[in-house]
Amino acid sequence: MKIALLIPTLNAGHDWVKMLESVNKQSVAFHRKMIVDSGSMDKTSDLARLYGFDVNAINKSEFNHGKTRQQLVDAAADTDICIFLTQDAILASPDSIANLVSAFDDPEVGMAYGRQLPHKNAGALETHARVFNYPAVPEKVSLADVQARGFKTFFCSNSFSAYRKSALEAVGGFPSDSIMGEDAIVAAKMLMAGYKKAYVADATVYHSHSYTLTEEFKRYFDTRVFHEQNKWMIDKFGKPTGEGLKFIKSELQYVIKNDFISILKSITSIGAKWMGYKSGKYFKKLPIGILRKISMHKFYWK
């Protein structure tokens, strides 16, 4: 199978070289390596070229999570498997991509995603988020698992993912008009079309974030906008409320056990997320200027 490695970029920063070096150490051969850069002012594009990537440039105003990734897919027309990484996801093993691609040995698998590990300096909240969402046990999921898994049936992440190009095309590719969650939309459509989704626990990357309370509010505001825009997913797979409560309970238990000093940060973070998510329900009633101020994805509001 011909493999394309595809990365959207914008001012990738000091970890960009680490990420590129981790790509160079992979045990697989890439048919194509490409980035789409949205107007970086640093050396992101120059370094990508130095490490053998083709560079496509777009204006920052043109970026959209789904649309931009579909541009990369379209540019990789002669490939079989499209691997996506974000610019801050550092491959943790020379076999990370080989292990992810092995999921497609099963012809029913349409997409796969890997395990995200917290960075070595990650705090308790970032570490718990990775432990909760990315366990050590691999799995394959089909539409038959909806009853047991509910809203989390289509969970995945384009921070480290792979798509069978023919399956991606069969479900219409990535959406061009969603504020976020382009990976979840495609996974849900693939499941509904009869494909399986694979979680590959031995395909690993280091990827975690430490968000401020304001960033948590904005992130969950956008999450609610995404849910409001895609109510068909809730109709088909169930409400996200149950998973949210599981996460809160798990985080509090993790912090109490492993880093009690972070309990106040956990509680205030949960509050910021709750306020952001509740506020997102009313996004249609808010003026563009306000939306740009309280959304993490400011580029979306035009």
Short mmCIF file of N, CA, C and O in Angstrom, two decimals, residues 78 171 187 296 301:
data_model
loop_
_atom_site.label_atom_id
_atom_site.label_comp_id
_atom_site.label_asym_id
_atom_site.label_seq_id
_atom_site.Cartn_x
_atom_site.Cartn_y
_atom_site.Cartn_z
N ASP A 78 -2.63 9.62 -5.57
CA ASP A 78 -2.06 8.35 -5.99
C ASP A 78 -1.67 7.46 -4.81
O ASP A 78 -0.77 6.62 -4.93
N VAL A 171 -17.47 7.82 1.67
CA VAL A 171 -18.38 8.55 2.56
C VAL A 171 -18.34 10.06 2.31
O VAL A 171 -18.85 10.85 3.11
N ALA A 187 -15.70 9.22 10.89
CA ALA A 187 -15.78 7.92 11.56
C ALA A 187 -17.23 7.48 11.68
O ALA A 187 -17.56 6.30 11.44
N MET A 296 -12.52 29.13 20.41
CA MET A 296 -11.12 28.81 20.19
C MET A 296 -10.79 28.81 18.70
O MET A 296 -9.66 29.03 18.31
N TRP A 301 -15.48 31.79 12.14
CA TRP A 301 -16.57 32.77 12.15
C TRP A 301 -16.26 33.89 11.17
O TRP A 301 -15.44 34.74 11.42
#
